[in-house]
Amino acid sequence: DKLKDPNSEEEQQPAFAKNFYRSLKEEYLILVGICTHLGCSPQHLTDGAFEEVVEGVKEGFFCPCHGSKFDMAGRVFENVPAPLNLVVPPYQYVDDFTVIIGSEAEGAA
């Protein structure tokens, strides 16, 4: 299975999310948990359960309503109903322990 928008070129995320992890810090992923198809809530499948829907991929997000599949960076796979990657909202880290979602720091890109 291949990704529809592997480089996050569609404009539904801040410029800083146009990297492999789609985040400011690779160890943290902040997404809007709403499928870009019809607004359902994708499930996070772990421990190899995602391999049942995408061969060779152990973990990801699966929307059981209509079968859309997303990798661990929220990028949508091809041949599913969802047209776009999961949305990365604007956000900023105030310090190592605090994140503000809905606000992007100037120069974060």
PDB file of C-alpha atoms in Angstrom:
ATOM      1  CA  ASP A   1       0.000   0.000   0.000  1.00  0.00           C
ATOM      2  CA  LYS A   2       1.220   3.471  -0.879  1.00  0.00           C
ATOM      3  CA  LEU A   3       0.472   6.841   0.650  1.00  0.00           C
ATOM      4  CA  LYS A   4      -1.638   9.431  -1.242  1.00  0.00           C
ATOM      5  CA  ASP A   5       0.277  12.466   0.063  1.00  0.00           C
ATOM      6  CA  PRO A   6       3.538  11.186   1.615  1.00  0.00           C
ATOM      7  CA  ASN A   7       5.171  14.637   1.685  1.00  0.00           C
ATOM      8  CA  SER A   8       2.151  16.431   3.191  1.00  0.00           C
ATOM      9  CA  GLU A   9       1.833  18.763   0.212  1.00  0.00           C
ATOM     10  CA  GLU A  10      -1.911  19.344   0.664  1.00  0.00           C
ATOM     11  CA  GLU A  11      -2.564  22.523   2.630  1.00  0.00           C
ATOM     12  CA  GLN A  12      -4.402  21.064   5.643  1.00  0.00           C
ATOM     13  CA  GLN A  13      -1.493  21.388   8.071  1.00  0.00           C
ATOM     14  CA  PRO A  14       0.924  24.082   9.212  1.00  0.00           C
ATOM     15  CA  ALA A  15       4.138  24.446   7.230  1.00  0.00           C
ATOM     16  CA  PHE A  16       6.143  22.945  10.114  1.00  0.00           C
ATOM     17  CA  ALA A  17       4.305  19.627   9.617  1.00  0.00           C
ATOM     18  CA  LYS A  18       5.767  19.050   6.174  1.00  0.00           C
ATOM     19  CA  ASN A  19       8.324  16.570   7.471  1.00  0.00           C
ATOM     20  CA  PHE A  20       8.449  12.791   7.878  1.00  0.00           C
ATOM     21  CA  TYR A  21       6.803  12.876  11.324  1.00  0.00           C
ATOM     22  CA  ARG A  22       4.363  15.726  10.512  1.00  0.00           C
ATOM     23  CA  SER A  23       5.193  17.289  13.873  1.00  0.00           C
ATOM     24  CA  LEU A  24       7.469  19.734  15.657  1.00  0.00           C
ATOM     25  CA  LYS A  25       8.961  16.949  17.800  1.00  0.00           C
ATOM     26  CA  GLU A  26       9.257  13.477  16.318  1.00  0.00           C
ATOM     27  CA  GLU A  27       8.344  11.798  19.618  1.00  0.00           C
ATOM     28  CA  TYR A  28       4.924  13.522  19.781  1.00  0.00           C
ATOM     29  CA  LEU A  29       2.154  13.483  17.184  1.00  0.00           C
ATOM     30  CA  ILE A  30      -0.710  15.953  17.452  1.00  0.00           C
ATOM     31  CA  LEU A  31      -3.609  15.330  15.079  1.00  0.00           C
ATOM     32  CA  VAL A  32      -7.295  16.065  14.783  1.00  0.00           C
ATOM     33  CA  GLY A  33      -8.804  12.606  15.311  1.00  0.00           C
ATOM     34  CA  ILE A  34     -11.458  12.961  12.615  1.00  0.00           C
ATOM     35  CA  CYS A  35     -11.352  11.021   9.352  1.00  0.00           C
ATOM     36  CA  THR A  36     -11.124  13.299   6.326  1.00  0.00           C
ATOM     37  CA  HIS A  37     -13.762  11.215   4.519  1.00  0.00           C
ATOM     38  CA  LEU A  38     -16.991  11.696   6.495  1.00  0.00           C
ATOM     39  CA  GLY A  39     -15.830  12.753   9.955  1.00  0.00           C
ATOM     40  CA  CYS A  40     -15.730   9.392  11.743  1.00  0.00           C
ATOM     41  CA  SER A  41     -13.143   8.633  14.459  1.00  0.00           C
ATOM     42  CA  PRO A  42     -10.281   6.403  13.321  1.00  0.00           C
ATOM     43  CA  GLN A  43      -9.038   3.781  15.776  1.00  0.00           C
ATOM     44  CA  HIS A  44      -5.368   3.464  16.738  1.00  0.00           C
ATOM     45  CA  LEU A  45      -4.413  -0.159  16.016  1.00  0.00           C
ATOM     46  CA  THR A  46      -1.251  -1.462  17.715  1.00  0.00           C
ATOM     47  CA  ASP A  47       0.592  -4.719  18.415  1.00  0.00           C
ATOM     48  CA  GLY A  48       0.412  -5.853  14.797  1.00  0.00           C
ATOM     49  CA  ALA A  49      -3.380  -5.419  14.523  1.00  0.00           C
ATOM     50  CA  PHE A  50      -2.895  -2.823  11.776  1.00  0.00           C
ATOM     51  CA  GLU A  51      -1.152  -5.488   9.669  1.00  0.00           C
ATOM     52  CA  GLU A  52      -4.589  -7.006   9.141  1.00  0.00           C
ATOM     53  CA  VAL A  53      -5.542  -3.906   7.121  1.00  0.00           C
ATOM     54  CA  VAL A  54      -2.130  -2.872   5.715  1.00  0.00           C
ATOM     55  CA  GLU A  55       0.344  -5.669   5.086  1.00  0.00           C
ATOM     56  CA  GLY A  56       3.756  -5.078   6.659  1.00  0.00           C
ATOM     57  CA  VAL A  57       2.676  -2.075   8.761  1.00  0.00           C
ATOM     58  CA  LYS A  58       2.393  -2.908  12.473  1.00  0.00           C
ATOM     59  CA  GLU A  59       0.707   0.239  13.749  1.00  0.00           C
ATOM     60  CA  GLY A  60      -1.573   2.932  12.369  1.00  0.00           C
ATOM     61  CA  PHE A  61      -5.035   4.461  12.354  1.00  0.00           C
ATOM     62  CA  PHE A  62      -8.035   2.675  10.829  1.00  0.00           C
ATOM     63  CA  CYS A  63     -11.481   4.144  10.245  1.00  0.00           C
ATOM     64  CA  PRO A  64     -13.890   1.219  10.624  1.00  0.00           C
ATOM     65  CA  CYS A  65     -16.837   3.127   9.117  1.00  0.00           C
ATOM     66  CA  HIS A  66     -15.611   3.038   5.514  1.00  0.00           C
ATOM     67  CA  GLY A  67     -12.113   1.527   5.680  1.00  0.00           C
ATOM     68  CA  SER A  68      -9.754   4.497   5.443  1.00  0.00           C
ATOM     69  CA  LYS A  69      -6.210   3.793   6.628  1.00  0.00           C
ATOM     70  CA  PHE A  70      -3.559   6.183   7.939  1.00  0.00           C
ATOM     71  CA  ASP A  71       0.060   5.620   8.976  1.00  0.00           C
ATOM     72  CA  MET A  72       1.494   6.719  12.334  1.00  0.00           C
ATOM     73  CA  ALA A  73       2.056  10.239  10.983  1.00  0.00           C
ATOM     74  CA  GLY A  74      -1.607  10.462   9.955  1.00  0.00           C
ATOM     75  CA  ARG A  75      -0.846  10.129   6.230  1.00  0.00           C
ATOM     76  CA  VAL A  76      -3.650   8.465   4.257  1.00  0.00           C
ATOM     77  CA  PHE A  77      -3.063   5.387   2.148  1.00  0.00           C
ATOM     78  CA  GLU A  78      -4.168   5.203  -1.492  1.00  0.00           C
ATOM     79  CA  ASN A  79      -7.358   3.408  -2.570  1.00  0.00           C
ATOM     80  CA  VAL A  80      -9.409   4.376   0.491  1.00  0.00           C
ATOM     81  CA  PRO A  81     -12.339   6.829   0.750  1.00  0.00           C
ATOM     82  CA  ALA A  82     -10.487   9.501   2.783  1.00  0.00           C
ATOM     83  CA  PRO A  83      -9.191  12.151   0.375  1.00  0.00           C
ATOM     84  CA  LEU A  84      -6.592  13.756   2.661  1.00  0.00           C
ATOM     85  CA  ASN A  85      -4.168  13.069   5.482  1.00  0.00           C
ATOM     86  CA  LEU A  86      -5.450  13.534   9.025  1.00  0.00           C
ATOM     87  CA  VAL A  87      -5.313  17.230   9.919  1.00  0.00           C
ATOM     88  CA  VAL A  88      -2.403  18.578  11.961  1.00  0.00           C
ATOM     89  CA  PRO A  89      -3.731  21.603  13.853  1.00  0.00           C
ATOM     90  CA  PRO A  90      -1.576  24.654  14.498  1.00  0.00           C
ATOM     91  CA  TYR A  91       0.211  24.281  17.833  1.00  0.00           C
ATOM     92  CA  GLN A  92       3.274  25.408  19.713  1.00  0.00           C
ATOM     93  CA  TYR A  93       5.344  24.217  22.648  1.00  0.00           C
ATOM     94  CA  VAL A  94       5.565  26.781  25.435  1.00  0.00           C
ATOM     95  CA  ASP A  95       8.157  24.672  27.254  1.00  0.00           C
ATOM     96  CA  ASP A  96       9.088  20.979  27.559  1.00  0.00           C
ATOM     97  CA  PHE A  97       5.844  20.192  29.399  1.00  0.00           C
ATOM     98  CA  THR A  98       3.255  22.514  27.849  1.00  0.00           C
ATOM     99  CA  VAL A  99       1.729  22.607  24.374  1.00  0.00           C
ATOM    100  CA  ILE A 100      -0.879  25.072  23.121  1.00  0.00           C
ATOM    101  CA  ILE A 101      -3.122  23.657  20.404  1.00  0.00           C
ATOM    102  CA  GLY A 102      -4.754  26.173  18.088  1.00  0.00           C
ATOM    103  CA  SER A 103      -1.872  28.642  18.198  1.00  0.00           C
ATOM    104  CA  GLU A 104       1.245  28.535  16.080  1.00  0.00           C
ATOM    105  CA  ALA A 105       4.381  30.338  17.200  1.00  0.00           C
ATOM    106  CA  GLU A 106       5.705  32.934  14.784  1.00  0.00           C
ATOM    107  CA  GLY A 107       8.566  31.515  12.759  1.00  0.00           C
ATOM    108  CA  ALA A 108       7.638  27.905  13.640  1.00  0.00           C
ATOM    109  CA  ALA A 109       8.134  26.851  10.042  1.00  0.00           C
TER     110      ALA A 109
END
